[in-house]
Short mmCIF file of C-alpha atoms in Angstrom, two decimals:
data_model
loop_
_atom_site.label_atom_id
_atom_site.label_comp_id
_atom_site.label_asym_id
_atom_site.label_seq_id
_atom_site.Cartn_x
_atom_site.Cartn_y
_atom_site.Cartn_z
CA MET L 97 66.94 25.09 95.40
CA LYS L 98 68.82 28.33 95.18
CA THR L 99 70.10 27.30 91.79
CA ALA L 100 66.53 26.39 90.61
CA ILE L 101 65.27 29.86 91.78
CA LEU L 102 68.13 31.64 90.10
CA GLY L 103 67.60 29.69 87.02
CA ALA L 104 63.94 30.71 87.04
CA LEU L 105 64.86 34.30 87.37
CA LEU L 106 67.35 34.26 84.74
CA ALA L 107 64.94 32.53 82.31
CA LEU L 108 62.62 35.48 82.84
CA GLY L 109 65.58 37.36 81.47
CA MET L 110 64.70 40.57 83.21
CA ALA L 111 66.90 40.81 86.27
CA GLY L 112 66.58 44.19 87.84
CA LYS L 113 63.02 44.91 86.22
CA PRO L 114 59.79 44.37 87.77
CA ILE L 115 57.82 41.31 86.33
CA SER L 116 54.72 43.32 86.52
CA GLY L 117 53.81 46.72 88.10
CA GLU L 118 55.07 49.77 86.18
CA ILE L 119 55.75 49.34 82.45
CA ASP L 120 56.42 51.88 79.78
CA PHE L 121 56.27 52.36 75.98
CA ALA L 122 60.04 51.77 75.78
CA THR L 123 59.17 47.93 76.47
CA LEU L 124 55.91 47.90 74.46
CA SER L 125 57.24 49.69 71.46
CA GLY L 126 60.87 49.15 71.58
CA PHE L 127 61.00 46.75 68.57
CA GLU L 128 60.20 46.89 65.04
CA TYR L 129 56.70 45.10 64.84
CA GLU L 130 55.58 43.08 61.93
CA GLU L 131 52.35 41.19 61.64
CA GLY L 132 52.68 37.62 62.61
CA MET L 133 55.96 38.03 64.33
CA THR L 134 56.84 36.41 67.57
CA LEU L 135 56.86 39.21 70.11
CA PRO L 136 59.81 39.76 72.36
CA ARG L 137 59.75 37.55 75.33
CA ASP L 138 59.58 40.51 77.96
CA VAL L 139 56.50 41.79 76.08
CA ARG L 140 54.77 38.33 75.86
CA ARG L 141 55.03 37.65 79.54
CA LEU L 142 53.14 40.85 80.34
CA ASP L 143 50.01 39.30 78.98
CA GLY L 144 47.42 39.30 81.71
CA ASP L 145 49.45 41.22 84.13
CA LYS L 146 48.32 43.99 86.40
CA VAL L 147 50.31 47.04 85.45
CA THR L 148 50.51 50.82 85.37
CA LEU L 149 51.33 52.56 82.15
CA SER L 150 51.89 56.25 81.35
CA GLY L 151 51.20 57.95 78.11
CA PHE L 152 48.81 60.35 76.46
CA MET L 153 45.07 59.78 75.98
CA GLU L 154 43.45 59.97 72.52
CA PRO L 155 39.86 59.16 71.87
CA GLU L 156 39.11 56.38 69.47
CA PHE L 157 37.05 58.80 67.40
CA GLU L 158 38.42 62.37 67.23
CA GLY L 159 36.78 64.85 69.13
CA GLU L 160 35.02 62.55 71.67
CA GLU L 161 35.39 63.78 75.31
CA ASP L 162 33.56 61.37 77.65
CA VAL L 163 34.39 57.89 76.55
CA ALA L 164 34.22 54.22 77.51
CA PHE L 165 37.18 53.45 75.09
CA PHE L 166 40.31 55.31 74.39
CA MET L 167 43.78 54.87 73.19
CA LEU L 168 46.93 55.50 75.09
CA ILE L 169 49.83 56.50 72.95
CA ASP L 170 53.46 57.75 73.34
CA ASP L 171 52.86 61.04 71.55
CA ALA L 172 51.79 64.31 72.96
CA CYS L 173 49.84 65.41 69.97
CA GLY L 174 48.83 62.27 68.35
CA CYS L 175 49.98 63.34 65.01
CA GLU L 176 53.68 62.76 64.84
CA GLY L 177 53.20 60.21 61.99
CA MET L 178 50.68 57.28 62.39
CA PRO L 179 51.45 55.30 65.51
CA LYS L 180 52.49 51.72 64.64
CA LEU L 181 50.41 49.08 66.31
CA ASN L 182 52.97 48.35 69.05
CA GLU L 183 52.76 52.08 69.99
CA ILE L 184 48.96 52.10 70.75
CA VAL L 185 47.31 50.63 73.83
CA PHE L 186 43.55 50.14 73.43
CA CYS L 187 41.95 50.93 76.77
CA ALA L 188 38.45 49.89 77.96
CA MET L 189 36.81 51.29 81.04
CA PRO L 190 34.88 49.07 83.28
CA ASP L 191 31.37 48.15 82.04
CA GLY L 192 29.07 51.13 82.47
CA GLU L 193 31.92 53.57 83.30
CA THR L 194 33.28 56.41 81.16
CA THR L 195 36.29 58.82 81.57
CA GLU L 196 37.04 62.30 80.21
CA ILE L 197 39.94 62.50 77.82
CA LEU L 198 42.44 64.10 80.06
CA SER L 199 45.07 66.47 78.62
CA GLY L 200 48.96 65.78 79.00
CA MET L 201 50.54 62.76 80.49
CA VAL L 202 48.32 60.33 82.40
CA THR L 203 48.67 56.94 84.15
CA VAL L 204 46.44 53.94 83.74
CA GLU L 205 46.26 51.07 86.12
CA GLY L 206 44.68 47.79 85.06
CA THR L 207 45.27 44.52 83.10
CA LEU L 208 47.31 44.49 79.91
CA TRP L 209 46.51 41.99 77.23
CA VAL L 210 49.09 41.15 74.62
CA GLY L 211 48.44 39.55 71.20
CA GLU L 212 47.33 40.46 67.71
CA GLN L 213 43.67 41.16 67.51
CA VAL L 214 41.92 40.71 64.04
CA GLU L 215 38.90 42.43 62.57
CA ASP L 216 37.68 41.59 59.03
CA GLY L 217 40.91 39.63 58.34
CA GLU L 218 43.06 42.66 59.48
CA VAL L 219 45.40 42.92 62.47
CA VAL L 220 44.16 46.01 64.16
CA ALA L 221 45.55 45.77 67.71
CA LEU L 222 48.38 44.38 69.54
CA TYR L 223 47.76 45.69 73.12
CA THR L 224 44.52 46.06 74.89
CA PHE L 225 43.98 47.16 78.53
CA ASP L 226 41.12 46.72 81.00
CA VAL L 227 41.22 49.98 82.99
CA ASP L 228 40.84 49.98 86.78
CA SER L 229 41.73 53.68 87.03
CA VAL L 230 43.09 56.72 85.16
CA TYR L 231 44.96 59.65 86.90
CA LYS L 232 47.35 62.42 86.29
CA MET G 169 37.52 44.67 72.07
CA ALA G 170 36.31 41.27 71.14
CA LEU G 171 38.51 38.98 69.16
CA ALA G 172 36.69 38.42 65.93
CA ALA G 173 36.93 35.74 63.33
CA ALA G 174 37.96 36.96 59.96
CA ALA G 175 34.60 37.46 58.46
CA LEU G 176 35.73 38.94 55.25
CA ALA G 177 38.90 37.97 53.39
CA ALA G 178 40.82 40.58 51.30
CA ALA G 179 39.01 41.06 48.03
CA ALA G 180 40.27 38.82 45.24
CA PRO G 181 41.08 40.39 42.01
CA GLY G 182 37.84 40.89 40.01
CA GLN G 183 35.61 40.43 43.13
CA ASP G 184 33.20 43.17 43.61
CA VAL G 185 33.60 45.18 46.76
CA ASP G 186 31.31 47.87 47.98
CA TRP G 187 34.09 50.51 48.15
CA ALA G 188 31.90 53.31 49.01
CA ALA G 189 30.65 51.41 52.10
CA ALA G 190 34.16 50.70 53.04
CA VAL G 191 35.20 54.30 52.76
CA GLU G 192 32.09 55.34 54.94
CA LYS G 193 33.30 52.82 57.48
CA ALA G 194 36.94 53.97 57.45
CA ASN G 195 35.97 57.45 58.13
CA THR G 196 32.86 57.17 60.48
CA HIS G 197 32.89 54.02 62.51
CA ARG G 198 33.22 54.96 66.17
CA ARG G 199 35.67 52.11 66.88
CA TYR G 200 39.22 52.68 65.64
CA ALA G 201 40.00 49.09 65.04
CA LEU G 202 37.14 48.80 62.47
CA ARG G 203 38.05 52.08 60.81
CA LEU G 204 41.58 50.79 60.55
CA ALA G 205 40.60 47.48 59.08
CA ALA G 206 38.50 49.21 56.48
CA ALA G 207 41.41 51.59 55.61
CA LYS G 208 43.76 48.68 55.23
CA LYS G 209 41.34 47.02 52.86
CA ILE G 210 40.82 50.15 50.80
CA ALA G 211 44.62 50.68 50.60
CA ARG G 212 44.96 47.37 48.86
CA GLY G 213 42.06 47.96 46.55
CA GLU G 214 44.01 50.10 44.27
CA ASP G 215 42.35 52.43 41.73
CA GLY G 216 38.70 51.13 42.29
CA ALA G 217 38.92 51.87 46.04
CA ILE G 218 40.72 55.09 45.50
CA ALA G 219 38.04 56.40 43.28
CA ALA G 220 35.58 55.79 46.02
CA VAL G 221 37.73 57.78 48.41
CA ARG G 222 37.95 60.73 46.06
CA ALA G 223 34.29 60.64 45.67
CA TYR G 224 33.73 60.58 49.29
CA ASP G 225 36.24 63.48 49.75
CA ARG G 226 34.43 65.53 47.01
CA GLU G 227 31.04 64.96 48.76
CA HIS G 228 31.97 65.46 52.34
CA GLY G 229 35.16 67.48 52.22
CA SER G 230 38.69 66.61 53.18
CA GLU G 231 38.01 67.69 56.87
CA VAL G 232 36.25 64.33 57.55
CA ILE G 233 38.97 62.13 56.17
CA ALA G 234 40.32 59.97 59.01
CA MET G 235 44.16 59.73 59.50
CA PRO G 236 44.39 55.83 59.41
CA LEU G 237 42.75 56.00 55.89
CA VAL G 238 45.40 58.50 54.71
CA ASP G 239 48.16 56.70 56.24
CA ALA G 240 47.12 53.37 54.95
CA ILE G 241 46.80 54.74 51.43
CA ALA G 242 50.02 56.54 51.65
CA ARG G 243 51.91 53.36 52.79
CA GLY G 244 49.91 51.08 50.67
CA PRO G 245 50.78 49.30 47.34
CA ALA G 246 48.72 51.44 44.95
CA ARG G 247 51.00 53.20 42.47
CA GLY G 248 48.52 54.35 39.82
CA ASP G 249 47.65 57.96 38.63
CA GLU G 250 44.51 57.89 40.75
CA VAL G 251 46.26 57.41 44.13
CA VAL G 252 49.01 59.97 43.15
CA ALA G 253 46.41 62.52 42.27
CA LEU G 254 44.61 61.75 45.61
CA LEU G 255 47.73 62.09 47.65
CA GLU G 256 48.70 65.28 45.91
CA HIS G 257 45.26 66.73 46.56
CA TRP G 258 45.80 66.05 50.16
CA ALA G 259 49.41 66.85 50.53
CA PHE G 260 49.18 70.30 49.10
CA ASP G 261 46.00 71.40 50.86
CA ARG G 262 47.37 73.57 53.67
CA ASP G 263 44.15 72.99 55.69
CA PHE G 264 44.16 69.38 55.48
CA TYR G 265 45.27 67.98 58.94
CA TRP G 266 46.94 64.85 57.48
CA ARG G 267 48.82 66.67 54.76
CA SER G 268 52.23 65.48 56.02
CA HIS G 269 50.97 61.93 56.05
CA ALA G 270 49.88 62.26 52.34
CA LEU G 271 53.25 63.82 51.50
CA HIS G 272 54.86 60.78 53.05
CA GLY G 273 52.97 58.72 50.52
CA LEU G 274 54.22 60.81 47.67
CA ALA G 275 57.78 60.57 48.99
CA LEU G 276 57.52 56.82 48.94
CA ARG G 277 56.41 56.75 45.24
CA ASN G 278 59.56 58.54 44.02
CA LEU G 279 57.91 61.27 41.74
CA PRO G 280 60.40 63.44 40.21
CA GLN G 281 57.81 65.66 38.68
CA LEU G 282 57.00 67.02 42.07
CA ARG G 283 60.56 68.04 43.03
CA ASP G 284 59.80 71.68 42.89
CA ARG G 285 56.95 71.11 45.37
CA TYR G 286 59.37 69.18 47.63
CA HIS G 287 61.75 72.07 47.51
CA ASP G 288 58.93 74.42 48.58
CA GLY G 289 58.07 71.99 51.26
CA LEU G 290 61.59 72.43 52.91
CA ALA G 291 60.34 75.85 54.17
CA ASP G 292 56.80 74.81 55.29
CA PRO G 293 55.74 75.93 58.77
CA SER G 294 55.05 72.36 59.77
CA HIS G 295 58.13 70.40 60.88
CA LEU G 296 56.44 67.14 59.82
CA PHE G 297 55.94 68.45 56.30
CA ARG G 298 59.55 69.51 56.15
CA VAL G 299 60.68 66.12 57.18
CA GLU G 300 58.58 64.43 54.45
CA ALA G 301 59.66 66.95 51.82
CA ALA G 302 63.25 66.18 52.73
CA ARG G 303 62.48 62.30 52.58
CA ALA G 304 61.14 62.81 49.13
CA LEU G 305 64.11 64.64 47.88
CA LEU G 306 66.45 62.17 49.54
CA ARG G 307 64.62 59.22 47.81
CA LEU G 308 64.93 61.03 44.42
CA GLY G 309 68.64 60.93 45.09
CA ALA G 310 71.32 62.40 42.59
CA GLY G 311 70.97 66.15 42.44
CA GLU G 312 68.33 66.39 45.07
CA ARG G 313 70.13 64.83 47.89
CA GLU G 314 72.02 68.01 49.09
CA ALA G 315 68.65 69.70 49.46
CA GLY G 316 67.27 66.93 51.45
CA LEU G 317 70.25 66.84 53.79
CA ARG G 318 69.26 70.42 54.97
CA ILE G 319 66.75 68.84 57.32
CA LEU G 320 69.71 67.99 59.50
CA GLN G 321 70.05 71.71 60.30
CA ASP G 322 66.40 72.28 60.89
CA GLU G 323 65.56 74.65 63.61
CA ASP G 324 63.25 72.01 65.15
CA PRO G 325 65.10 69.26 66.99
CA ARG G 326 62.28 66.68 66.23
CA ALA G 327 62.72 67.48 62.42
CA ARG G 328 66.50 66.96 62.83
CA THR G 329 66.14 63.63 64.44
CA ALA G 330 63.35 62.45 62.04
CA GLY G 331 65.47 63.42 59.18
CA ALA G 332 68.41 61.60 60.48
CA ILE G 333 66.12 58.52 60.92
CA ALA G 334 64.85 58.92 57.37
CA LEU G 335 68.50 58.83 56.18
CA LEU G 336 69.42 55.75 58.15
CA GLU G 337 66.28 54.11 56.76
CA LEU G 338 67.72 54.85 53.24
CA ASP G 339 71.18 53.30 54.54
CA ASN G 340 72.70 56.76 54.24
CA ALA G 341 75.44 57.29 56.90
CA ALA G 342 74.81 61.11 56.85
CA GLY G 343 72.04 60.48 59.45
CA LEU G 344 74.56 58.84 62.08
CA PRO G 345 75.69 61.98 63.80
CA GLU G 346 72.29 63.49 64.48
CA ALA G 347 70.88 60.05 65.49
CA VAL G 348 73.63 59.54 67.94
CA HIS G 349 73.33 62.98 69.28
CA ALA G 350 69.55 62.23 69.91
CA LEU G 351 70.46 59.05 71.88
CA GLY G 352 71.28 61.32 74.80
CA ARG G 353 68.21 63.49 74.85
CA THR G 354 66.23 63.73 78.01
CA ASP G 355 64.39 67.12 77.13
CA ARG G 356 60.99 67.75 78.42
CA PHE G 357 58.26 70.23 77.69
CA LEU G 358 56.42 70.45 81.00
CA ASP G 359 54.84 66.97 81.22
CA ASP G 360 55.86 65.76 77.75
CA PRO G 361 59.21 63.83 77.77
CA TRP G 362 59.79 64.41 74.15
CA GLY G 363 63.56 63.95 74.36
CA GLU G 364 63.31 60.56 75.67
CA ARG G 365 60.82 59.67 72.99
CA TRP G 366 63.01 60.71 70.10
CA SER G 367 65.93 59.05 71.87
CA ARG G 368 64.17 55.74 71.74
CA ARG G 369 63.26 56.33 68.02
CA ALA G 370 66.80 57.11 67.15
CA ALA G 371 68.07 54.01 69.01
CA LYS G 372 65.66 51.86 67.01
CA ALA G 373 66.81 53.35 63.72
CA LEU G 374 70.49 53.01 64.57
CA VAL G 375 69.87 49.26 65.46
CA GLY G 376 68.07 48.75 62.17
CA TYR G 377 70.95 50.54 60.29
CA ALA G 378 73.58 48.55 61.98
CA ASN G 379 71.78 45.36 61.24
CA ARG G 380 71.63 46.19 57.48
CA GLN G 381 75.42 46.85 57.62
CA GLY G 382 75.90 43.22 59.15
CA VAL G 383 75.77 43.67 62.73
CA GLU G 384 73.67 41.18 64.45
CA GLY G 385 71.37 41.85 67.47
CA ASP G 386 70.02 44.95 69.13
CA PHE G 387 73.02 45.98 71.18
CA GLY G 388 71.16 44.83 74.24
CA LEU G 389 68.53 47.60 73.72
CA ARG G 390 65.72 45.79 75.46
CA GLU G 391 67.74 44.52 78.39
CA ASP G 392 69.90 47.57 79.21
CA PRO G 393 68.89 50.62 77.17
CA GLU G 394 71.42 52.88 78.80
CA GLN G 395 74.33 50.59 78.05
CA ALA G 396 72.87 49.77 74.58
CA ARG G 397 72.86 53.51 73.63
CA ALA G 398 76.48 53.80 74.63
CA ALA G 399 77.27 50.72 72.64
CA LEU G 400 75.35 52.16 69.57
CA ALA G 401 77.19 55.49 69.98
CA SER G 402 80.60 53.78 69.90
CA TRP G 403 79.63 51.76 67.03
CA ALA G 404 78.31 54.65 65.00
CA ARG G 405 81.44 56.66 65.76
CA VAL G 406 83.60 53.89 64.39
CA ALA G 407 81.26 53.32 61.47
CA SER G 408 81.24 56.94 60.44
CA GLY G 409 84.82 57.91 61.32
CA ALA G 410 83.57 61.12 62.93
CA LYS G 411 83.59 62.47 66.27
CA ILE G 412 79.95 62.59 67.35
CA ASP G 413 78.75 63.84 70.66
CA SER G 414 75.65 62.57 72.30
CA ALA G 415 73.25 65.17 73.77
CA THR G 416 73.55 65.85 77.42
CA ALA G 417 71.00 66.75 79.86
CA PRO G 418 69.49 70.14 78.94
CA GLU G 419 70.40 72.95 81.35
CA GLN G 420 67.31 74.20 83.22
CA ALA G 421 67.25 77.76 82.06
CA ILE G 422 64.15 78.41 84.13
CA ASP G 423 62.06 76.75 86.75
CA ALA G 424 59.05 76.12 84.56
CA ALA G 425 55.74 76.65 86.44
CA GLY G 426 53.56 76.52 83.35
CA GLY G 427 53.44 77.08 79.60
CA LEU G 428 51.74 77.43 76.26
CA GLU G 429 51.91 75.01 73.49
CA ILE G 430 50.41 75.42 69.97
CA ARG G 431 50.47 72.28 67.84
CA SER G 432 49.50 73.27 64.30
CA CYS G 433 50.15 71.24 61.25
CA ARG G 434 48.93 74.32 59.45
CA ASN G 435 51.11 76.99 60.79
CA GLY G 436 53.81 75.11 62.79
CA ASP G 437 54.14 74.62 66.45
CA LEU G 438 54.98 76.96 69.17
CA PHE G 439 56.22 76.24 72.68
CA CYS G 440 56.67 78.65 75.58
CA ARG G 441 57.36 77.93 79.23
CA TRP G 442 57.31 80.50 81.94
CA SER G 443 58.51 80.68 85.66
CA GLU G 444 56.54 82.02 88.58
CA ASP G 445 58.59 85.31 88.31
CA GLY G 446 57.97 86.07 84.63
CA GLN G 447 60.84 84.68 82.75
CA LEU G 448 59.75 83.11 79.42
CA LEU G 449 61.45 80.45 77.43
CA PHE G 450 60.44 80.01 73.85
CA GLY G 451 61.23 76.81 71.74
CA LEU G 452 61.47 73.12 72.55
CA GLU G 453 65.19 73.51 73.15
CA GLY G 454 64.65 76.92 74.89
CA GLY G 455 66.29 78.94 72.38
CA SER G 456 64.82 82.30 73.28
CA LEU G 457 64.86 83.43 77.11
CA LEU G 458 63.24 86.66 78.06
CA ARG G 459 61.64 88.30 80.93
CA LEU G 460 58.57 90.35 81.18
CA ASP G 461 58.16 93.48 83.27
CA GLY G 462 57.19 92.49 86.90
CA ASP G 463 53.77 94.37 86.99
CA THR G 464 52.79 93.10 83.47
CA TRP G 465 53.57 89.47 84.39
CA GLU G 466 51.58 89.79 87.69
CA GLU G 467 48.60 90.93 85.74
CA LEU G 468 49.00 88.14 83.28
CA ARG G 469 49.61 85.55 85.93
CA ALA G 470 46.40 86.61 87.70
CA GLY G 471 44.47 85.75 84.65
CA LEU G 472 45.54 82.13 84.69
CA GLU G 473 43.23 81.11 87.55
CA GLY G 474 40.30 78.77 87.50
CA GLY G 475 40.37 77.30 83.99
CA ARG G 476 40.30 73.52 83.21
CA GLY G 477 38.87 71.59 80.36
CA ARG G 478 38.59 71.47 76.62
CA ASP G 479 37.03 73.83 74.05
CA GLY G 480 35.88 72.47 70.70
CA ARG G 481 36.56 69.25 69.08
CA VAL G 482 40.26 68.54 68.93
CA ILE G 483 41.08 66.38 66.00
CA CYS G 484 44.73 67.31 65.51
CA ASP G 485 45.85 70.94 65.96
CA PHE G 486 45.36 72.38 69.43
CA LEU G 487 46.35 75.14 71.81
CA ARG G 488 46.96 74.42 75.37
CA ILE G 489 47.76 76.62 78.33
CA GLN G 490 48.85 74.88 81.49
CA HIS G 491 49.71 76.20 84.90
CA PRO G 492 49.42 73.00 86.87
CA ASP G 493 46.87 72.80 89.69
CA GLU G 494 45.39 76.02 88.60
CA TYR G 495 44.89 76.10 84.86
CA ASP G 496 44.85 73.55 82.04
CA ARG G 497 42.80 74.20 78.99
CA LYS G 498 43.05 72.57 75.55
CA VAL G 499 41.41 74.28 72.70
CA ALA G 500 40.45 73.25 69.11
CA PRO G 501 40.77 75.48 66.16
CA GLY G 502 37.99 78.05 65.98
CA ALA G 503 36.91 77.42 69.65
CA LEU G 504 39.21 79.81 71.61
CA PRO G 505 37.09 81.23 74.43
CA ALA G 506 37.10 85.11 74.47
CA GLY G 507 38.91 85.27 77.91
CA MET G 508 41.82 83.03 76.73
CA HIS G 509 41.91 85.04 73.42
CA ARG G 510 42.33 88.21 75.32
CA TRP G 511 44.89 86.68 77.53
CA LEU G 512 46.89 85.59 74.68
CA GLU G 513 46.66 88.98 72.94
CA ALA G 514 47.85 90.61 76.21
CA LEU G 515 50.70 88.36 76.28
CA ALA G 516 51.62 89.29 72.62
CA ASP G 517 51.31 92.88 73.56
CA ALA G 518 53.60 92.35 76.54
CA LEU G 519 56.06 90.62 74.30
CA GLU G 520 56.05 93.51 71.83
CA ALA G 521 56.38 96.04 74.68
CA GLY G 522 59.52 94.29 75.80
CA ARG G 523 60.83 94.43 72.21
CA ASN G 524 60.44 90.71 71.63
CA GLU G 525 58.80 91.28 68.36
CA GLN G 526 59.77 87.96 66.87
CA GLU G 527 58.09 86.03 69.74
CA ALA G 528 54.97 88.34 69.63
CA ALA G 529 54.53 87.76 65.76
CA ALA G 530 55.05 84.04 66.15
CA LEU G 531 52.10 83.96 68.69
CA ARG G 532 49.91 86.32 66.81
CA GLY G 533 50.50 84.50 63.65
CA ARG G 534 49.07 81.28 65.16
CA LEU G 535 46.06 82.73 67.16
CA ALA G 536 44.07 83.25 64.00
CA GLN G 537 43.61 79.61 63.46
CA PHE G 538 42.03 79.15 67.00
CA ALA G 539 39.92 82.17 67.15
CA PRO G 540 36.16 81.68 66.46
CA ASN G 541 35.53 81.81 62.78
CA GLY G 542 39.21 81.98 62.22
CA GLU G 543 41.45 80.33 59.56
CA ARG G 544 41.06 76.53 59.63
#
């Protein structure tokens, strides 16, 4: 029994790290992403997990202030080169709710979804997030 | 964001595409994903699509051109005269927000006829532009390499690390010392952990470089980043044959209570932190520490109460003053409220009175962009 449990833990490959809970951009963007690739196991297993993640808010459309959708990125000014897809988390507020774009580092809580999303034949997102709350 | 079936395949050669509509979508759709999809399609459309982008730019002005579109074109496969002309138009327009992204595109296209402009770019106020100018020269190689290597001595630590990463991407070992140094960075500017971010970027670049030199795996970077960085540093020291020091935790020169940051792709960035008792530390690495007269600082400090929110439409460049729990305002170019403007002018006056002319000039030189009806 102990062997089975240990085996399961080792199979998860993340001894010492939470299976869900707090995650960071080091995990989400700590690999060179190419379209169609098999994502790292520790990223794949986050799909559907309730997590918290800290980063910088950017509106999906420049200049918007009160938004139902926003991007969470790992860059304070949003202009240090174009973020790669594994450096952007597309966040959606609950239906009918909006949030202001907060300055500086924020934390989002909610559900992370992992997997390539396609629009018009183009991969346009890797991470999406159903937001429960946003705070500084 | 809903999963969508691919409704449109990439345009086949000879197939008519409404490029004007695609350009409109790439610049105006409210959803980022749809702008990005359109931008990628345009980038593959070569000269026909590029002509539509130029027409849109002429009609609406470069100000409305979206970053994903610039980036997609810059990194895209088009190599004709039209795309080069478009990238030049953007890259050498000082008022164009995404000029560094456009310069990246020119760098990737190895255009020796632009070498003089690249040399000029090494002295640009924007650290991003300097990095791309260096990248362009490094890619030209031969007699231009020495000039490109100057990025490793840049005053901005972000530029030094980005330059090192650019070198490693070109399999140039000259990038190893700075990249290894960056592995140890933990610097913060108030709530921005910029040091750790650049440390991660350096680690990824070192792994990629090592892999291309025949080393397999990622040194355990995902499982144990700290150990992996030590392993990367050790490998790099052996590979380069040089004694390379990793950055150590920065000394806390002051107990920062608040600060001012100006992010400007036009005029360059400015960072200033201050303590409750009036010590000011300028620079990301805190290169310039000074103290204001007690009464002067008390007066300035009193002016930092009760301000939160944003002013104007922040697209890229912004000015932000934070004194957590009391003041946090982010301002777009041309939208600086009168009260904040007076405060910043008073700060510049105080710096001058204290014979800190360089810091005062750096501040005043950047305020014009944010003042109402100021330079864009």
